Tab-separated table of C-alpha atoms and ligand atoms in Angstrom:
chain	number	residue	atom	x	y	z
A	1	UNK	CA	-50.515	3.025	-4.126
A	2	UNK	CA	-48.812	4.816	-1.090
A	3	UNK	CA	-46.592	1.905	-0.778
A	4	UNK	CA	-45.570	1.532	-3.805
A	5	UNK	CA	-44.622	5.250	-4.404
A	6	UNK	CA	-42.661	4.537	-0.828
A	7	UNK	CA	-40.780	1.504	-2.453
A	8	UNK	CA	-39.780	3.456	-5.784
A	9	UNK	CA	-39.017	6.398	-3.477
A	10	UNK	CA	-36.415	4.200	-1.289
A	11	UNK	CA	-35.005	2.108	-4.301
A	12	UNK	CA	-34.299	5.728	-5.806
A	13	UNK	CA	-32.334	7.033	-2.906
A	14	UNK	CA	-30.333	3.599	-2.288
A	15	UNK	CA	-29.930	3.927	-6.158
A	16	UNK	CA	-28.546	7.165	-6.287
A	17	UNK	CA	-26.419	6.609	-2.902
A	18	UNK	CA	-24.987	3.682	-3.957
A	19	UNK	CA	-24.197	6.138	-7.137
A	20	UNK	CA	-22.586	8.591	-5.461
A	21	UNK	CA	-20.871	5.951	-4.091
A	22	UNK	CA	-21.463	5.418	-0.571
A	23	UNK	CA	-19.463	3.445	1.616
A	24	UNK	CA	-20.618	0.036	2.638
A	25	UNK	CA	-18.387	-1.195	5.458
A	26	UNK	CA	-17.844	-4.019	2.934
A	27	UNK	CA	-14.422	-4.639	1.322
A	28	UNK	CA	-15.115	-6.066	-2.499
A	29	UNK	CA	-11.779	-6.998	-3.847
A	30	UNK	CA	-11.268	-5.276	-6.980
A	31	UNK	CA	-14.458	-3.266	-7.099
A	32	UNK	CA	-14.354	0.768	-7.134
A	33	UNK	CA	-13.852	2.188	-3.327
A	34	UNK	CA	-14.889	5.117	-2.130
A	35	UNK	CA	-14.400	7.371	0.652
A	36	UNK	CA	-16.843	9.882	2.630
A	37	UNK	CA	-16.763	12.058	0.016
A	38	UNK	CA	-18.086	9.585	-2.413
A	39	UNK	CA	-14.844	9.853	-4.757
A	40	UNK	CA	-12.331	7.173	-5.640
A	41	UNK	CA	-10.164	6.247	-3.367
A	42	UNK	CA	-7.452	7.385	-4.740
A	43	UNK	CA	-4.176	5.481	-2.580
A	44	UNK	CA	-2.647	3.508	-5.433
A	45	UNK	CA	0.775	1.714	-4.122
A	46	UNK	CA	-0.031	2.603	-0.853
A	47	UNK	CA	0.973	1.814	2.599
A	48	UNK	CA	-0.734	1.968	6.101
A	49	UNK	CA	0.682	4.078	9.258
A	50	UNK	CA	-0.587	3.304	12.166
A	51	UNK	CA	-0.894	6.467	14.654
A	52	UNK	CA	-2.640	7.143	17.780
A	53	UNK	CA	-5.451	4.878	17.540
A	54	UNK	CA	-6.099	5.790	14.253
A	55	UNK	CA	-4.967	4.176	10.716
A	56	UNK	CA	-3.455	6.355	7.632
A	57	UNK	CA	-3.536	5.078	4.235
A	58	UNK	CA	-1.272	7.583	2.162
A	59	UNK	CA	-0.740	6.602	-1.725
A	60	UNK	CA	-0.541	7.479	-5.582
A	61	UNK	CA	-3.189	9.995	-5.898
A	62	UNK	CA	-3.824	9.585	-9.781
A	63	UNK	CA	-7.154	11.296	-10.190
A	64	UNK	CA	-7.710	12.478	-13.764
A	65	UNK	CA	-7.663	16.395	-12.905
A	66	UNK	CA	-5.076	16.939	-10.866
A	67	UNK	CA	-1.899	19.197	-12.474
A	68	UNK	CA	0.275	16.742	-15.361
A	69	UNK	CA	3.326	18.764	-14.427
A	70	UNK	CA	2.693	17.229	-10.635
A	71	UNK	CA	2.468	14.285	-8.647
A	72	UNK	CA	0.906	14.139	-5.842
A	73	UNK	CA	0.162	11.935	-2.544
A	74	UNK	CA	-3.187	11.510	-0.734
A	75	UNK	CA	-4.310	10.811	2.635
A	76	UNK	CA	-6.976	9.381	4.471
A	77	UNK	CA	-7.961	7.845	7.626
A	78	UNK	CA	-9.975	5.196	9.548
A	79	UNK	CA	-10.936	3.663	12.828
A	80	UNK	CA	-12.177	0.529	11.294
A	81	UNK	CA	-10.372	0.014	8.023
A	82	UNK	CA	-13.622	-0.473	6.156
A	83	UNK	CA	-14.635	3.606	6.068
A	84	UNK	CA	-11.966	5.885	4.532
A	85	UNK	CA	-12.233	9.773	4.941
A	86	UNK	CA	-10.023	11.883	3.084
A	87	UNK	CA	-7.414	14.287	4.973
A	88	UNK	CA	-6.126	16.082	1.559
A	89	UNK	CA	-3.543	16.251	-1.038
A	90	UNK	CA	-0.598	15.568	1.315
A	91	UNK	CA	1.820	16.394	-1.102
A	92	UNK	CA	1.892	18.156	-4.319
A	93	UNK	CA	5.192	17.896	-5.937
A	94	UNK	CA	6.977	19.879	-8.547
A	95	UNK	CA	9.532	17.826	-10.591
A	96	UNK	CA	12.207	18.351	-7.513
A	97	UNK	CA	15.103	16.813	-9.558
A	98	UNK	CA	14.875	18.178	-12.979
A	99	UNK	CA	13.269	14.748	-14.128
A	100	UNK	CA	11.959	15.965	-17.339
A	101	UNK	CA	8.441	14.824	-18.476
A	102	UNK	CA	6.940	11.492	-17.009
A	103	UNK	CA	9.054	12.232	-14.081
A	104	UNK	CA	7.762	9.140	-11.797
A	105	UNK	CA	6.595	9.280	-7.963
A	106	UNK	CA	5.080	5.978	-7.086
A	107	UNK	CA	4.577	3.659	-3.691
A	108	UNK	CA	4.748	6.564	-1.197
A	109	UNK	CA	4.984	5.203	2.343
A	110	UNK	CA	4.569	7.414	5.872
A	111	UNK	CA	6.623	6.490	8.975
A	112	UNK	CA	6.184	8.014	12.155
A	113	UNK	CA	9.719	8.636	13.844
A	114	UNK	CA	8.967	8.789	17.986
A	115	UNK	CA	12.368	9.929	18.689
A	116	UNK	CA	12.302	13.251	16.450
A	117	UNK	CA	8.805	14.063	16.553
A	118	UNK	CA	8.313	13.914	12.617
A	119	UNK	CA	6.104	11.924	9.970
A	120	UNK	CA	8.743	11.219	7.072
A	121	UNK	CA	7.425	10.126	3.629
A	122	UNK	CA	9.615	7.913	1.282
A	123	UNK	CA	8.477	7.173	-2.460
A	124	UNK	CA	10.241	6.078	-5.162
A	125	UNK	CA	11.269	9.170	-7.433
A	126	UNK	CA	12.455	8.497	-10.986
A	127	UNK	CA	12.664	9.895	-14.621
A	128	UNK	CA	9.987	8.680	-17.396
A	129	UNK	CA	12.650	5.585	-18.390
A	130	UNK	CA	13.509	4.433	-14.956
A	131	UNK	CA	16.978	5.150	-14.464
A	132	UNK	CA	17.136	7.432	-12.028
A	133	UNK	CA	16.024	5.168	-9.433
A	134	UNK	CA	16.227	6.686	-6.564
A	135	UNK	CA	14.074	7.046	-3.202
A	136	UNK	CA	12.860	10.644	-1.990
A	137	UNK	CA	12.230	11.953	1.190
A	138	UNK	CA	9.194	14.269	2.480
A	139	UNK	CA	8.674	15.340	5.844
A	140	UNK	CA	6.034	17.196	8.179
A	141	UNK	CA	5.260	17.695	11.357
A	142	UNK	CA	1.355	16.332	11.098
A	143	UNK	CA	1.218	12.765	9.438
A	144	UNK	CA	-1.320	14.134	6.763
A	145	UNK	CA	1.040	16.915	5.966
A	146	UNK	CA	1.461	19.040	3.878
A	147	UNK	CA	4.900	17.413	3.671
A	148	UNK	CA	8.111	19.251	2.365
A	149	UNK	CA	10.846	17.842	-0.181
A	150	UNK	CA	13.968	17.026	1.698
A	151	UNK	CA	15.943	14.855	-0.633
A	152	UNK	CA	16.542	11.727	-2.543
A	153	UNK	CA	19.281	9.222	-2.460
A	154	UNK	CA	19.873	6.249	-3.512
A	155	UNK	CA	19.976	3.773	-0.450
A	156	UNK	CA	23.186	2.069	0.116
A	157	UNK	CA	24.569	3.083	-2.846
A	158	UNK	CA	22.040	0.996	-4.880
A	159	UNK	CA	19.648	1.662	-7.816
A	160	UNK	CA	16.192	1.699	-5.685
A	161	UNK	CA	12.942	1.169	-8.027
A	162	UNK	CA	9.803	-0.261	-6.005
A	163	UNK	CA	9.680	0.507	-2.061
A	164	UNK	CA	7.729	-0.957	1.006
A	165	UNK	CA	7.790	-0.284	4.545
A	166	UNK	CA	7.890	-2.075	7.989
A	167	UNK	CA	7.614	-1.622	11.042
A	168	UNK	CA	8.175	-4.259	13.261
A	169	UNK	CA	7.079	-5.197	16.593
A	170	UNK	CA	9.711	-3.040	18.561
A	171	UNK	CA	8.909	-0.270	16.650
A	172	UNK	CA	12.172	-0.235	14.307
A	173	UNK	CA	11.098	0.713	11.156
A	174	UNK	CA	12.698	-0.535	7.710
A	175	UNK	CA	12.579	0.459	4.151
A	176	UNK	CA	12.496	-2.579	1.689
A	177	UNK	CA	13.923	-1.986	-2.308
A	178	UNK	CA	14.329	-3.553	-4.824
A	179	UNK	CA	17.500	-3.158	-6.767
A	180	UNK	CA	17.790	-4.657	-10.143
A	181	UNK	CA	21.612	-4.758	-11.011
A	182	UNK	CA	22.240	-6.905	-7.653
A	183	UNK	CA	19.312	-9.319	-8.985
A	184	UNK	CA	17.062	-8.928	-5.890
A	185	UNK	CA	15.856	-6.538	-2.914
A	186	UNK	CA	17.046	-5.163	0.151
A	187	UNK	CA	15.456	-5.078	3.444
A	188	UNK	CA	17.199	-2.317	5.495
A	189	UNK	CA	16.751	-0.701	8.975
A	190	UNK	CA	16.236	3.237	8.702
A	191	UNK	CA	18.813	5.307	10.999
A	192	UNK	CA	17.396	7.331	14.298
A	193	UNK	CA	16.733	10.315	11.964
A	194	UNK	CA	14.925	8.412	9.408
A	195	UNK	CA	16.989	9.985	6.758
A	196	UNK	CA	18.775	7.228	5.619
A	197	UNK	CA	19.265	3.300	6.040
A	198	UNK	CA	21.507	0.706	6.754
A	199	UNK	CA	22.046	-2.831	5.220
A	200	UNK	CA	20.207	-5.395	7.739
A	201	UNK	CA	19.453	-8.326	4.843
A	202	UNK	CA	20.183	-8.989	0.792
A	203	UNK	CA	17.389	-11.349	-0.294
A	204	UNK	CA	18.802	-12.539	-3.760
A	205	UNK	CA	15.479	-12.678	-5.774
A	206	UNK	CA	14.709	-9.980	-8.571
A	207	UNK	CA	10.968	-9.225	-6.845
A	208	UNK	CA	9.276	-6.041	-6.910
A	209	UNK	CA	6.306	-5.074	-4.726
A	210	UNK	CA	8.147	-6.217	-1.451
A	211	UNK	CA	5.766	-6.670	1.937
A	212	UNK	CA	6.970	-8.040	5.323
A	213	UNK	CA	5.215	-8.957	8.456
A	214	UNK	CA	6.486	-10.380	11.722
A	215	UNK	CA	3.934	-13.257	13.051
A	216	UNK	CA	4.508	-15.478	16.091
A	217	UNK	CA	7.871	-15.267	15.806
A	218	UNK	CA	8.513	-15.477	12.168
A	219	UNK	CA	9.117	-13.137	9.037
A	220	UNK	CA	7.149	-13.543	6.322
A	221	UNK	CA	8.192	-11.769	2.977
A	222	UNK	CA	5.965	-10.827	-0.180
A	223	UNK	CA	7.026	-9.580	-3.713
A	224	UNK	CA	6.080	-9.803	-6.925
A	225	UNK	CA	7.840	-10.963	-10.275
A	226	UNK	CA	8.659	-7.682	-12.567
A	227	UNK	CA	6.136	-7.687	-14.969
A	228	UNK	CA	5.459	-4.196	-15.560
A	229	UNK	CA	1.856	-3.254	-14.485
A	230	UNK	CA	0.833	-7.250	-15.620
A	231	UNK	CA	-0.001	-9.442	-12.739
A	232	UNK	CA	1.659	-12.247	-11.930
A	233	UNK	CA	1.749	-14.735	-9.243
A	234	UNK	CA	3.179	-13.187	-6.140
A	235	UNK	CA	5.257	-15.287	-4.147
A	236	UNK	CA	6.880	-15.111	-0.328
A	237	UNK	CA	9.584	-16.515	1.785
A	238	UNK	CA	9.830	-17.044	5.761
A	239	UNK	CA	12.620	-16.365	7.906
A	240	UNK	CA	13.253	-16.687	11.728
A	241	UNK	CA	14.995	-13.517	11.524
A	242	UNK	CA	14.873	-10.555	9.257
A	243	UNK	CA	18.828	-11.515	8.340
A	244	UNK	CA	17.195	-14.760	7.962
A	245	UNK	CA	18.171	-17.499	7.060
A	246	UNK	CA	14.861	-16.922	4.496
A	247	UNK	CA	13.139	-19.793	2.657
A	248	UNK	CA	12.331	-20.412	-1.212
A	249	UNK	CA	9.870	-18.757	-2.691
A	250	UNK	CA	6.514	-20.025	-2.874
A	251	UNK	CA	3.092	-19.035	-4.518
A	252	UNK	CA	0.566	-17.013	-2.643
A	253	UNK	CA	-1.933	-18.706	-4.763
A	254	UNK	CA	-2.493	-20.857	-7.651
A	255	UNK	CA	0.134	-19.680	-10.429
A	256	UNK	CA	-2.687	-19.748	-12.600
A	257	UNK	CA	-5.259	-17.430	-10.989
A	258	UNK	CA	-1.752	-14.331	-11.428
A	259	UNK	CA	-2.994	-13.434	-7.889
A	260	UNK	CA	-6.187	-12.975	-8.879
A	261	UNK	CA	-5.101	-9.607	-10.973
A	262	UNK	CA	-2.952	-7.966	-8.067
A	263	UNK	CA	0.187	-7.032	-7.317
A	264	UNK	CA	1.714	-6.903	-3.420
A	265	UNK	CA	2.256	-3.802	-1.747
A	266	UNK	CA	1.845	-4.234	2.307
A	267	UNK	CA	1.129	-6.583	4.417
A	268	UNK	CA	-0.959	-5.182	7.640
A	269	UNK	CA	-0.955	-7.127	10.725
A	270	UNK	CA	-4.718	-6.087	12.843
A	271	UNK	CA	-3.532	-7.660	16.381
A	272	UNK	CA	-7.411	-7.426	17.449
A	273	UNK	CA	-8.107	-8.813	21.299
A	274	UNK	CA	-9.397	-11.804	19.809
A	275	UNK	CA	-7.230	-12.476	16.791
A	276	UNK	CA	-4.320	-11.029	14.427
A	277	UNK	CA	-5.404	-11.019	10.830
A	278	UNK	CA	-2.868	-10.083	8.361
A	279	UNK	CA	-4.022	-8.009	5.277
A	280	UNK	CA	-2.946	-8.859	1.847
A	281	UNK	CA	-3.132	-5.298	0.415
A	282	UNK	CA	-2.343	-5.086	-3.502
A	283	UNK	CA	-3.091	-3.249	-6.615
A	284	UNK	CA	-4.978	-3.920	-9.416
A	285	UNK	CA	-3.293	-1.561	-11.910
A	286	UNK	CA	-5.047	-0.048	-15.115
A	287	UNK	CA	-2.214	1.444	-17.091
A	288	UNK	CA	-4.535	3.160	-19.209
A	289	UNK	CA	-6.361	4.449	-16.522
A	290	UNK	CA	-4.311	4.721	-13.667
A	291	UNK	CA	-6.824	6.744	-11.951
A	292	UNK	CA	-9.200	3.802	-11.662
A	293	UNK	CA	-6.681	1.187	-10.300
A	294	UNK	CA	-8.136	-0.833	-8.017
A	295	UNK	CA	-7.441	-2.209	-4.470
A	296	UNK	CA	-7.170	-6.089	-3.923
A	297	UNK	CA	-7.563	-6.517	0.069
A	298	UNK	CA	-8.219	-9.339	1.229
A	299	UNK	CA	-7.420	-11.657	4.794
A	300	UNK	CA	-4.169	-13.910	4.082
A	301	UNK	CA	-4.567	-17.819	6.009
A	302	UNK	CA	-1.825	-18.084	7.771
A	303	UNK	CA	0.217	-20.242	9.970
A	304	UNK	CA	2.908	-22.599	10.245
A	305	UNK	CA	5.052	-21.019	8.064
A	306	UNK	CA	2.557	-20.984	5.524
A	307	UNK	CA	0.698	-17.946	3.345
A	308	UNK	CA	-2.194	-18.665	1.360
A	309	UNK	CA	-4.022	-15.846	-0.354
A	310	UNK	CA	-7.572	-16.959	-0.385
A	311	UNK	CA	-9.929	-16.105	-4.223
A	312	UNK	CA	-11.549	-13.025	-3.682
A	313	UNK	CA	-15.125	-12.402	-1.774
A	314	UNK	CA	-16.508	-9.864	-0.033
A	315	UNK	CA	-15.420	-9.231	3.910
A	316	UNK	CA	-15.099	-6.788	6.662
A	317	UNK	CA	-13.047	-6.756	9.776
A	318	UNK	CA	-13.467	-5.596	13.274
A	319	UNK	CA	-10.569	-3.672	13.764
A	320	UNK	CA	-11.003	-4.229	17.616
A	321	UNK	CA	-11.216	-8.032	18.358
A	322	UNK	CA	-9.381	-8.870	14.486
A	323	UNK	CA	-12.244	-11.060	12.950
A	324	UNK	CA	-12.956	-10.771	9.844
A	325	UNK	CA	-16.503	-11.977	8.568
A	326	UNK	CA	-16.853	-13.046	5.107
A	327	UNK	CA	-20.361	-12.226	3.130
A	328	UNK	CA	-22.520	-14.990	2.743
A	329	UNK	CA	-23.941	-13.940	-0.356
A	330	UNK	CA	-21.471	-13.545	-3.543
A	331	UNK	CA	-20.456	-10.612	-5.188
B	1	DGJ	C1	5.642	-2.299	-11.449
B	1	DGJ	C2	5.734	-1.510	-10.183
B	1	DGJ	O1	5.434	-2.344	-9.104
B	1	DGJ	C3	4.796	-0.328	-10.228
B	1	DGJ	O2	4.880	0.385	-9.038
B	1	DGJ	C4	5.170	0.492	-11.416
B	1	DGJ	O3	6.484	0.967	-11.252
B	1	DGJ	C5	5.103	-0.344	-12.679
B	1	DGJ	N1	5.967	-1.475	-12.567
B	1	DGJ	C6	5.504	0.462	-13.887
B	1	DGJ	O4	5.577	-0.387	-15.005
């Protein structure tokens, strides 16, 4: 009798924490993700700063009650990549440009400039039809902010819709864009202050979604076709150089599976002391419910020039010696 009260007593509290959503040190593609608090995570066309040992993972915070007049950008932070604790609401913007409803602030990235001192945020800022298309800039003095409104421009002149960020292995750090009128995306170097870029390569391929990582001495580069919030299969490109000369595009994955559902948005290299393991991280939009978009992470197999985004399963990484272990048992 004792033991069974014991039993229903434990399968209650696992039942109600894994309800109030604890976190699991497991990565399940496309399920809900949580972070210490037990809340969505809430990071949606996100990107990763590394910074002093530490990992920041700043995005779209869409959750259903913050203010419709603003949009806002969240932070949170790990040691391992697997738990997520949330640092606040790192910024909480008023329509800075006279947008007019459905003003748009989406793929917010965070670089850390060593030469100034400062953490400088660049999203994509636009009006509720997309034609403003420009890129902002936010900065702070403390990478979770609060960060202030500085500007927005439009980089080299050119219409700028979806951003990504890199930062290679010399530390420069580059802005990537897409720019529909010149039929494909820019990858371009940001100047000492951060505040602005210059041209380093014109990839001529109308992708959205754009990821880059350096590996062993090549480029790889990841976008997605522009379909809206619809999936579709991703595709990259390698280059010896980042002014190339770049590749075709090929699929991450069978054209059929549309990326299993996600749509690129970085591409983290872990250089563990064992291994480097390169993160596919992506989005699994739901337009309807933006605030329950989900995250599609998962280990890309690399190597000779080659990308292969693997089906989804459930994994974890040390973030120390870079191996990832894969759950035995399925989903
Ligand atoms: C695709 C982009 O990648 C998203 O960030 C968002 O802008 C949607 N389009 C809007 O349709």
């Amino acid at each position: 009798m004792r033991r069974k009260l014991f039993a229903l007593v434990l399968s209650c509290v696992l039942a109600s924490s894994l309800a109030a959503g604890a976190q699991t040190g497991v990565v399940r593609p496309g399920d809900q993700w949580r972070d210490n608090h037990g809340r969505l995570i809430q990071a949606h066309g996100g990107g990763i700063t590394f910074w002093k040992g530490m990992y920041y993972w700043f995005g779209e915070d869409r959750s259903r009650d913050n203010d419709p007049a603003k949009r806002y950008v969240a932070c949170y932070s790990s040691r391992d990549l697997m738990h997520w604790r949330f640092c606040g609401k790192s910024l909480a913007l008023s329509d800075p440009e006279h947008l007019g409803p459905g003003w748009v602030l989406e793929r917010p990235k965070v670089f850390v400039n060593a030469s100034t001192g400062k953490f400088v945020l660049y999203a994509h800022l636009d009006d509720a039809h997309y034609s403003f298309a420009r890129v902002m800039v936010a900065v702070s003095n403390r990478i979770q902010g609060p960060y202030k409104y500085v500007k927005s421009y439009r980089p080299l002149g050119e219409e700028s819709r979806d951003i990504g960020q890199f930062v290679d292995d010399d530390g420069s750090a580059y802005l990537i864009f897409e720019s529909r009128p010149t039929h494909g995306f820019f990858i371009a170097r940001l100047t000492g202050d951060f505040m602005n870029v210059e041209k380093t390569c014109f990839l001529p391929a109308p992708l959205e979604g754009g990821a880059l990582v350096h590996l062993r001495g090549t480029y790889y580069v990841v976008g997605s076709h522009m379909t809206g919030w619809k999936p579709n299969p991703n595709v990259y490109a390698t280059a010896p150089a980042l002014t190339g000369p770049w590749t075709e595009f090929r699929t991450l994955a069978p054209a059929a599976a549309r990326n299993y559902g996600s749509q690129s948005t970085m591409l983290l290299k872990v250089a563990g002391s064992k291994v480097t393991t390169v993160i596919f991280m992506a989005d699994q939009w739901h337009p309807d419910a933006l605030w329950d978009s989900r995250y599609f992470w998962m280990p890309l197999e690399m190597g000779a020039g080659n990308m292969h985004l693997p089906p989804p399963r459930p994994w974890s990484i040390d973030a120390t010696t870079g191996e990832t272990i894969f759950s035995a048992a399925g989903r």
